[in-house]
Coordinates of C-alpha atoms in Angstrom, one line a residue:
M1 CA 47.4 -51.3 -24.7
H2 CA 46.5 -49.7 -21.9
Q3 CA 47.8 -46.8 -23.2
S4 CA 45.5 -47.2 -25.9
S5 CA 42.0 -47.7 -23.9
W6 CA 43.1 -44.5 -22.1
K7 CA 43.5 -42.4 -24.9
S8 CA 39.7 -43.7 -25.7
R9 CA 38.2 -42.8 -22.8
R10 CA 40.0 -39.2 -22.5
H11 CA 38.7 -39.0 -25.4
R12 CA 35.3 -40.2 -24.3
R13 CA 35.3 -37.4 -22.0
R14 CA 36.4 -34.3 -24.2
G15 CA 33.5 -35.4 -26.2
H16 CA 31.4 -35.2 -23.3
R17 CA 32.8 -32.2 -22.0
H18 CA 31.7 -30.4 -25.6
N19 CA 28.2 -31.3 -25.4
A20 CA 25.2 -28.5 -26.0
W21 CA 24.3 -28.7 -22.3
F22 CA 27.5 -28.4 -20.7
R23 CA 28.8 -24.3 -21.3
P24 CA 31.4 -21.9 -19.3
H25 CA 29.6 -19.5 -17.3
G26 CA 30.5 -16.7 -18.9
S27 CA 28.4 -17.9 -22.1
N28 CA 25.2 -15.1 -22.5
E29 CA 23.9 -17.9 -25.0
S30 CA 20.1 -18.8 -25.2
Y31 CA 19.4 -21.9 -25.2
S32 CA 16.2 -24.0 -28.0
C33 CA 15.3 -26.7 -26.7
R34 CA 11.9 -28.9 -27.7
K35 CA 9.3 -29.9 -24.4
D36 CA 10.3 -33.6 -26.3
A37 CA 13.9 -33.2 -26.5
G38 CA 14.3 -31.3 -23.0
A39 CA 13.0 -34.1 -21.7
Q40 CA 15.8 -36.9 -23.0
Q41 CA 18.2 -34.4 -22.7
S42 CA 17.8 -33.5 -18.8
P43 CA 18.5 -36.8 -17.0
Q44 CA 21.9 -37.0 -18.2
G45 CA 23.0 -33.0 -17.4
S46 CA 21.5 -32.8 -14.2
S47 CA 22.5 -36.8 -13.4
D48 CA 26.7 -36.0 -14.5
G49 CA 28.5 -34.3 -12.1
H50 CA 30.4 -32.4 -14.4
G51 CA 28.1 -29.8 -15.4
E52 CA 28.7 -26.5 -14.6
A53 CA 25.4 -24.9 -15.1
P54 CA 24.5 -22.3 -11.8
S55 CA 23.2 -24.1 -8.9
T56 CA 20.7 -22.1 -9.4
S57 CA 17.1 -23.6 -10.4
S58 CA 14.2 -21.9 -12.0
T59 CA 10.2 -23.1 -12.3
A60 CA 10.1 -23.6 -16.0
G61 CA 7.3 -22.2 -18.0
S62 CA 4.7 -25.6 -18.6
S63 CA 4.7 -28.3 -15.8
S64 CA 4.9 -30.7 -19.5
V65 CA 8.3 -28.6 -18.9
P66 CA 10.7 -30.7 -17.1
D67 CA 13.2 -28.6 -14.6
L68 CA 17.0 -27.3 -15.4
P69 CA 19.2 -26.2 -12.9
G70 CA 20.0 -22.8 -14.3
Y71 CA 17.0 -22.1 -16.7
Y72 CA 14.3 -21.2 -16.8
F73 CA 11.7 -22.2 -20.0
D74 CA 10.2 -19.5 -21.6
P75 CA 6.8 -20.7 -22.6
E76 CA 6.6 -18.0 -25.6
K77 CA 9.5 -18.5 -27.3
K78 CA 9.4 -22.4 -26.5
R79 CA 12.8 -22.2 -25.5
Y80 CA 15.3 -22.0 -22.0
F81 CA 17.7 -19.7 -20.8
R82 CA 20.3 -19.0 -18.9
L83 CA 19.7 -17.4 -15.1
L84 CA 22.4 -15.5 -15.0
P85 CA 23.9 -14.9 -11.7
G86 CA 24.4 -11.1 -11.5
H87 CA 22.8 -7.3 -12.8
N88 CA 25.8 -6.4 -14.6
N89 CA 25.8 -8.7 -18.3
C90 CA 24.0 -6.5 -21.1
N91 CA 20.1 -8.3 -21.4
P92 CA 21.0 -10.7 -17.6
L93 CA 17.8 -12.6 -17.7
T94 CA 17.1 -12.7 -13.5
K95 CA 14.3 -14.3 -10.9
E96 CA 14.0 -10.5 -10.8
S97 CA 13.0 -8.9 -13.8
I98 CA 11.8 -13.2 -14.7
R99 CA 9.1 -12.0 -11.6
Q100 CA 8.2 -8.4 -12.8
K101 CA 7.7 -9.7 -15.8
E102 CA 5.1 -12.4 -14.9
M103 CA 3.6 -9.3 -11.9
E104 CA 3.2 -7.0 -15.7
R105 CA 1.5 -9.3 -17.1
K106 CA -1.2 -9.9 -14.5
R107 CA -1.7 -6.4 -14.0
L108 CA -2.1 -6.6 -17.6
R109 CA -5.0 -9.4 -17.6
L110 CA -6.7 -7.5 -14.7
L111 CA -6.8 -4.3 -15.7
E112 CA -8.0 -6.0 -19.3
E113 CA -11.1 -7.2 -16.8
E114 CA -11.7 -3.9 -15.2
E115 CA -13.1 -2.6 -18.8
Q116 CA -15.5 -5.9 -19.0
Q117 CA -18.0 -5.1 -16.6
G118 CA -19.9 -8.7 -16.3
K119 CA -17.0 -9.7 -15.2
K120 CA -16.7 -8.2 -11.8
I121 CA -18.4 -9.7 -8.9
A122 CA -17.9 -10.1 -5.4
R123 CA -19.6 -12.8 -4.1
L124 CA -20.2 -15.8 -6.4
G125 CA -23.7 -15.7 -7.6
F126 CA -24.2 -13.1 -6.6
N127 CA -26.4 -10.2 -8.3
A128 CA -28.4 -6.8 -8.3
S129 CA -31.9 -9.2 -8.8
S130 CA -31.1 -11.4 -6.2
L131 CA -30.0 -9.8 -4.3
L132 CA -33.9 -7.5 -4.3
Q133 CA -35.1 -10.9 -4.3
K134 CA -34.3 -12.1 -1.0
S135 CA -35.2 -9.0 0.4
K136 CA -38.7 -8.9 -0.5
L137 CA -39.1 -12.6 0.9
G138 CA -37.7 -11.0 4.0
F139 CA -34.7 -13.4 4.1
L140 CA -32.0 -10.1 4.8
N141 CA -33.0 -7.2 7.0
A142 CA -32.2 -3.9 6.7
T143 CA -28.8 -3.4 7.4
S144 CA -27.4 -6.4 5.8
Y145 CA -29.3 -5.8 2.6
C146 CA -27.6 -2.1 3.2
R147 CA -24.2 -4.0 3.2
L148 CA -24.8 -6.7 0.4
A149 CA -25.7 -3.8 -1.6
H150 CA -22.6 -1.9 -0.6
E151 CA -20.7 -4.3 -1.6
L152 CA -22.4 -5.5 -4.5
R153 CA -21.3 -1.3 -5.9
V154 CA -18.1 -1.6 -4.9
S155 CA -17.3 -4.6 -7.8
C156 CA -18.6 -2.2 -10.4
M157 CA -16.9 0.6 -9.9
Q158 CA -15.7 1.9 -12.6
R159 CA -12.0 3.8 -13.3
K160 CA -12.2 7.5 -14.8
K161 CA -9.5 10.1 -14.3
V162 CA -9.8 13.0 -12.6
Q163 CA -8.7 16.6 -14.4
I164 CA -7.8 19.0 -12.7
Q165 CA -6.9 22.2 -12.9
S166 CA -4.4 24.8 -11.7
S167 CA -2.5 28.4 -11.8
D168 CA 0.1 26.4 -12.9
P169 CA -0.2 23.8 -15.4
S170 CA 3.4 23.5 -16.2
A171 CA 3.9 21.7 -12.9
L172 CA 1.3 19.5 -12.6
A173 CA 2.8 17.7 -16.0
S174 CA 6.6 17.2 -13.1
D175 CA 5.4 17.3 -10.0
Q176 CA 4.6 13.9 -8.8
F177 CA 1.3 12.4 -5.7
N178 CA 2.8 11.3 -3.4
L179 CA 0.2 11.1 -0.6
I180 CA -3.6 12.0 -0.7
M181 CA -5.9 12.8 2.3
A182 CA -8.8 13.1 2.8
D183 CA -11.1 15.8 5.1
T184 CA -13.9 14.9 7.1
N185 CA -16.9 16.4 5.1
S186 CA -14.7 15.2 1.5
D187 CA -15.2 17.9 0.0
R188 CA -11.4 18.9 0.0
L189 CA -7.3 16.6 -0.1
F190 CA -5.0 17.7 1.5
S191 CA -1.9 16.4 -0.7
V192 CA 1.8 16.1 -0.7
N193 CA 3.1 16.4 -4.2
D194 CA 7.5 14.9 -4.7
V195 CA 9.1 18.0 -6.2
K196 CA 11.9 17.6 -9.2
V197 CA 14.4 19.3 -7.3
G198 CA 13.8 18.0 -4.5
G199 CA 11.4 18.2 -1.4
S200 CA 7.8 18.0 -1.6
K201 CA 4.9 20.8 -2.4
Y202 CA 1.8 20.7 -0.7
G203 CA -1.4 22.1 -2.0
I204 CA -5.5 21.8 -1.2
I205 CA -7.7 20.5 -4.0
S206 CA -11.3 21.0 -4.0
L207 CA -13.3 18.2 -4.4
H208 CA -17.0 20.3 -5.6
G209 CA -16.5 19.3 -9.1
L210 CA -16.3 16.0 -8.6
K211 CA -19.5 14.5 -10.2
T212 CA -20.2 13.1 -13.3
P213 CA -19.2 13.3 -16.1
T214 CA -17.1 15.4 -16.0
F215 CA -15.2 15.0 -12.4
R216 CA -13.1 18.4 -12.4
V217 CA -11.2 19.4 -9.7
H218 CA -9.1 22.1 -8.8
M219 CA -6.3 22.5 -6.9
H220 CA -4.9 25.0 -5.0
E221 CA -1.2 25.8 -3.8
N222 CA 1.3 28.2 -2.1
L223 CA 3.7 27.9 -3.3
Y224 CA 6.3 29.7 0.0
F225 CA 5.3 25.8 1.9
T226 CA 7.8 24.5 -0.5
N227 CA 9.3 22.4 2.7
R228 CA 11.1 19.1 3.2
K229 CA 9.8 15.8 2.8
V230 CA 6.8 14.4 5.0
N231 CA 7.1 11.6 7.1
A232 CA 3.8 11.6 8.6
M233 CA 0.3 13.7 8.1
C234 CA -3.4 14.3 9.7
W235 CA -6.5 16.3 9.7
A236 CA -6.2 18.6 13.1
S237 CA -9.2 20.3 14.4
L238 CA -8.0 23.9 15.9
N239 CA -10.3 26.6 15.1
H240 CA -12.9 24.9 14.0
L241 CA -13.5 21.3 12.3
D242 CA -10.6 20.0 9.7
S243 CA -9.2 23.7 9.7
H244 CA -4.8 23.0 10.3
V245 CA -2.7 19.5 8.9
L246 CA -0.4 18.4 11.2
L247 CA 2.8 17.4 9.2
C248 CA 5.7 15.8 10.3
L249 CA 9.0 16.5 8.8
M250 CA 12.0 15.1 8.1
G251 CA 15.1 17.6 9.0
I252 CA 17.8 18.4 6.4
A253 CA 21.5 19.6 6.2
E254 CA 21.5 21.8 10.3
T255 CA 17.8 22.2 10.3
P256 CA 16.1 19.8 12.7
G257 CA 13.3 17.7 11.9
C258 CA 9.7 19.1 12.7
A259 CA 6.1 18.7 14.1
T260 CA 4.4 21.6 11.9
L261 CA 0.5 23.0 12.4
L262 CA -0.7 24.4 8.6
P263 CA -3.5 26.2 8.3
T264 CA -6.1 25.2 5.0
S265 CA -6.6 29.1 5.0
L266 CA -3.5 29.2 3.5
F267 CA -4.5 27.8 0.0
V268 CA -8.1 28.4 0.4
S269 CA -10.9 29.6 2.9
N270 CA -13.4 28.1 3.4
H271 CA -15.0 29.5 6.4
A272 CA -16.8 33.5 6.0
G273 CA -14.2 35.6 8.3
D274 CA -11.2 33.5 7.9
R275 CA -7.7 35.3 8.8
P276 CA -5.1 33.9 7.2
G277 CA -3.5 31.9 10.2
M278 CA 0.1 31.6 10.9
L279 CA 2.8 28.5 10.8
C280 CA 2.9 26.6 14.2
S281 CA 6.1 24.5 14.6
F282 CA 7.0 22.2 17.7
R283 CA 11.3 21.3 17.3
I284 CA 10.5 17.3 17.2
P285 CA 12.9 15.7 15.6
G286 CA 13.0 12.5 13.7
A287 CA 8.5 11.9 14.5
W288 CA 7.5 8.8 12.9
S289 CA 3.4 9.0 13.2
C290 CA 1.4 11.8 14.8
A291 CA -2.5 12.3 15.8
W292 CA -4.8 14.8 16.0
S293 CA -7.0 14.6 19.1
L294 CA -11.1 14.8 19.7
N295 CA -11.3 13.9 23.6
I296 CA -12.0 16.8 25.5
Q297 CA -9.8 14.9 27.9
A298 CA -6.8 15.9 25.9
N299 CA -8.3 18.7 23.8
N300 CA -6.1 21.1 21.3
C301 CA -3.4 18.1 22.0
F302 CA -1.6 15.9 19.6
S303 CA 1.0 13.2 19.6
T304 CA 3.9 12.3 18.1
G305 CA 5.7 8.9 17.9
L306 CA 9.0 9.3 17.8
S307 CA 12.2 6.2 18.0
R308 CA 11.2 5.0 21.3
R309 CA 9.2 7.5 23.1
V310 CA 5.6 9.2 22.6
L311 CA 5.3 12.5 23.0
V312 CA 1.9 14.0 23.7
T313 CA 1.7 18.0 23.4
S314 CA -0.4 21.2 23.9
V315 CA -0.9 23.1 20.9
V316 CA -2.1 26.0 23.1
T317 CA -0.3 25.9 26.6
G318 CA 3.1 24.1 25.0
H319 CA 3.2 21.3 27.4
R320 CA 4.0 18.4 27.2
Q321 CA 4.3 14.8 28.4
S322 CA 6.2 11.9 27.5
F323 CA 6.1 8.0 27.7
G324 CA 8.8 6.1 26.7
T325 CA 9.0 2.9 25.2
S326 CA 10.9 -0.1 23.8
S327 CA 10.5 0.2 20.4
D328 CA 9.8 2.9 17.5
V329 CA 6.1 4.1 17.3
L330 CA 5.0 4.2 13.3
T331 CA 0.7 4.3 14.1
Q332 CA -0.5 6.0 16.4
Q333 CA -4.3 7.0 17.0
F334 CA -6.6 8.8 19.8
A335 CA -9.9 7.0 21.1
V336 CA -13.2 10.3 21.1
T337 CA -15.1 8.9 23.8
A338 CA -12.1 7.2 26.4
P339 CA -9.3 9.3 27.5
L340 CA -6.6 6.8 25.5
L341 CA -4.2 7.2 22.8
F342 CA -3.1 4.0 20.8
N343 CA 0.5 2.9 19.4
G344 CA 1.8 0.8 17.0
C345 CA 5.5 -0.2 17.2
R346 CA 8.0 -1.2 15.0
S347 CA 8.1 -4.5 17.8
G348 CA 4.6 -5.4 16.5
E349 CA 3.4 -4.0 19.5
I350 CA 0.2 -2.2 20.5
F351 CA -0.4 -0.6 23.3
A352 CA -2.9 2.4 24.5
I353 CA -1.7 4.9 27.1
D354 CA -3.9 5.9 29.9
L355 CA -4.2 10.1 29.0
R356 CA -4.7 11.1 32.8
C357 CA -1.4 8.9 34.1
Q358 CA 1.0 11.3 34.2
N359 CA 4.6 10.3 32.1
Q360 CA 6.2 10.0 35.6
G361 CA 3.3 7.3 37.3
K362 CA 3.4 3.6 36.9
G363 CA 0.3 1.9 34.8
W364 CA -0.3 3.7 32.3
K365 CA -0.8 0.7 29.6
A366 CA -4.3 -0.2 29.2
T367 CA -3.7 -2.6 27.0
R368 CA -1.6 -4.8 25.0
L369 CA -2.1 -6.4 21.9
F370 CA 0.5 -7.6 20.3
H371 CA 2.1 -8.8 15.9
D372 CA 5.0 -10.4 14.3
S373 CA 5.6 -7.7 12.5
A374 CA 6.4 -4.1 12.2
V375 CA 3.1 -2.3 13.2
T376 CA 2.3 0.0 10.3
S377 CA -1.8 1.5 11.0
V378 CA -3.9 1.2 13.5
Q379 CA -8.2 2.1 13.5
I380 CA -10.5 2.6 16.1
L381 CA -14.1 1.0 15.2
Q382 CA -16.8 3.8 15.6
E383 CA -17.8 1.9 19.1
E384 CA -14.3 1.8 20.5
Q385 CA -14.7 -1.8 21.5
R386 CA -12.6 -2.8 18.5
L387 CA -9.6 -2.1 16.6
M388 CA -8.0 -3.0 13.1
A389 CA -4.3 -3.5 12.6
S390 CA -2.2 -4.5 9.7
D391 CA 2.2 -4.9 10.0
M392 CA 4.5 -5.4 7.6
A393 CA 4.1 -9.3 6.8
G394 CA 1.2 -8.7 5.1
M395 CA -1.4 -9.8 7.9
I396 CA -5.0 -7.4 8.8
K397 CA -6.3 -8.0 12.1
L398 CA -9.2 -7.1 13.7
W399 CA -9.1 -6.7 17.2
D400 CA -11.3 -7.3 20.1
L401 CA -10.2 -4.5 23.4
R402 CA -12.3 -6.0 25.9
T403 CA -10.8 -9.9 25.4
T404 CA -7.7 -8.2 23.9
K405 CA -8.0 -11.4 21.7
C406 CA -7.8 -11.9 17.5
I407 CA -11.4 -12.3 16.4
R408 CA -11.3 -12.2 12.4
Q409 CA -8.3 -12.0 9.9
Y410 CA -8.6 -10.6 6.0
E411 CA -6.4 -12.2 3.7
G412 CA -4.6 -10.9 0.4
H413 CA -2.7 -7.5 1.5
V414 CA 0.9 -7.7 0.6
N415 CA 3.7 -5.4 2.7
E416 CA 7.0 -6.2 3.6
Y417 CA 8.5 -3.0 4.5
A418 CA 6.7 -0.1 3.1
H419 CA 5.0 2.2 5.8
L420 CA 1.0 1.7 4.6
P421 CA -2.1 3.2 6.0
L422 CA -5.5 1.6 6.6
H423 CA -8.6 3.1 5.7
V424 CA -12.2 1.5 7.6
H425 CA -15.8 2.6 6.7
E426 CA -17.8 1.3 8.9
E427 CA -20.5 2.5 7.3
E428 CA -20.3 1.1 3.9
G429 CA -18.9 -2.2 5.9
I430 CA -15.8 -2.3 4.0
M431 CA -11.8 -1.7 4.2
V432 CA -9.9 -0.5 1.4
A433 CA -5.5 -1.1 1.4
V434 CA -3.2 -0.7 -0.5
G435 CA -0.1 -3.0 -0.8
Q436 CA 3.2 -2.5 -1.7
D437 CA 2.7 -4.8 -5.6
C438 CA 1.0 -1.6 -6.5
Y439 CA -2.3 -3.6 -5.9
T440 CA -5.8 -2.0 -4.5
R441 CA -7.8 -3.8 -2.7
I442 CA -11.4 -3.8 -0.8
W443 CA -12.6 -6.1 2.0
S444 CA -16.1 -7.2 4.2
L445 CA -15.4 -5.5 7.2
H446 CA -19.1 -7.9 7.9
D447 CA -17.1 -11.4 7.4
G448 CA -13.2 -10.3 5.8
Q449 CA -14.3 -11.2 2.0
L450 CA -11.7 -9.5 -0.6
L451 CA -13.9 -8.3 -2.4
R452 CA -12.1 -6.3 -5.4
T453 CA -8.8 -6.2 -6.4
I454 CA -7.5 -3.5 -8.5
P455 CA -4.7 -3.4 -10.3
S456 CA -2.5 0.4 -11.2
P457 CA -2.4 2.6 -13.7
Y458 CA 1.0 2.0 -14.0
P459 CA 3.5 -1.0 -14.0
T460 CA 4.9 -2.3 -10.4
S461 CA 7.6 0.0 -9.0
K462 CA 8.7 1.0 -5.4
A463 CA 8.2 4.2 -6.4
D464 CA 5.1 4.4 -7.4
I465 CA 2.8 2.9 -5.2
P466 CA -0.7 4.3 -5.2
S467 CA -2.5 6.9 -2.1
V468 CA -5.8 6.2 -1.7
A469 CA -8.9 8.4 0.1
F470 CA -12.7 6.6 0.3
S471 CA -15.6 8.5 1.3
S472 CA -19.7 8.2 1.8
R473 CA -19.8 11.0 -0.5
L474 CA -17.2 12.2 -2.1
G475 CA -17.6 16.4 -2.7
G476 CA -19.6 16.7 0.0
A477 CA -23.1 16.1 1.5
R478 CA -23.9 15.1 -1.9
G479 CA -21.6 13.3 -3.3
A480 CA -21.3 9.6 -4.3
P481 CA -19.8 6.9 -2.1
G482 CA -16.5 6.5 -3.9
L483 CA -12.5 6.1 -3.7
L484 CA -10.1 7.9 -5.0
M485 CA -6.8 6.8 -6.3
A486 CA -3.4 9.2 -7.3
V487 CA -0.5 8.1 -8.5
R488 CA 2.4 9.7 -10.4
Q489 CA 0.9 12.7 -12.2
D490 CA -2.4 11.2 -12.0
L491 CA -5.9 11.1 -10.1
Y492 CA -8.5 8.2 -11.0
C493 CA -12.1 8.6 -8.9
F494 CA -14.1 5.2 -8.6
S495 CA -17.7 6.9 -8.0
Y496 CA -20.6 4.4 -7.3
S497 CA -22.8 6.2 -10.3

């Protein structure tokens, strides 16, 4: 009798082991289940200790569908699929692939909404008629009216593809935009393009033809300067305003890194009497950031942020000042009126260097602010009493330099590891930043309101983060405000008009 009962218990365990919910790990089979059947079977599968399902859990596609550890419910196919632990399978279904699929679905939905003009409203109950009515009734002063009008027009900008003309059209189809940077007058873009064979190619894009309805620009290239990867860049005013571009180049093989002043006249000359300038290089290896000084007390000088050091170099004399730091300096900007150089570090510290102090002296740190993550961008506002900073935790903060306190935060930015810049435009009262998720976001400087989220025309990728430039006068003094976005081989314009 004992033998028969032992056989029956063994038979029940063996039958339970062949249940459809307990498959071997190596099976790539998908498991279909109606919602009601899943609700009945999931308690059994989760309560029994003999199951072989993976320990990782996933979120079901619908709140009414139960979660099964190690499985994912596809709401479209109405089936459960096993989450595979690795990427070596023929058709893996992993958390990463599910996340990418959800992000792509969201991007396509936002692109569709971009085409529907009526859905883009910056603030609830905010439109042109209500704004005009409040202005006439005296509820808005001139400053508030202009600021809100800019916000309204930002929410109504439409994407237009820009036609790029070049002496080498074949290169336009293969070279991908890496960085773009508008000059002070916004009639030129300096572009860094990644070349298929390796390295980078530089060009100047004239924006004078950037007008409706054609949106046509011309790229001027100098193929001799196809060179190394660019770590950082900024405009430099040596002979006249924005006469040069300062590039921090990485070293390759036995060639060390350097900081190079590249004359824009080598590409195209906009000033009468301009002579083709000479390339001027300074041996500064391993620079993370750079900034050009428009301050009288540091005339014709530039700064480079290195690993645990800041170098301020005079272009005319070659004299250098060195300031030791405790962390890598990832971003820099000179103040114009005060003799200060602001620096953002990998440690999260933001400090200002008093340029009147010598490098051997003490007390040259004039201001100190702190973020919880690596600081990727600092922007000094016009009155030089406030500073905007962003970090690798996705935080954007507005600091009061007099009290050294954060007075406002801007929510929604996405960043975990990338070196991403901020674009602050006080005339329009907005701030622009591109996130690691490839979305371009526009905020109101006044109250931190997120005015617009612009999806990338291409699927989200680490290699395809857009580079943007915003200006009050795209194409020159008579141009309209707008945003330029460069991604892959394409250039897009979001214009007010």
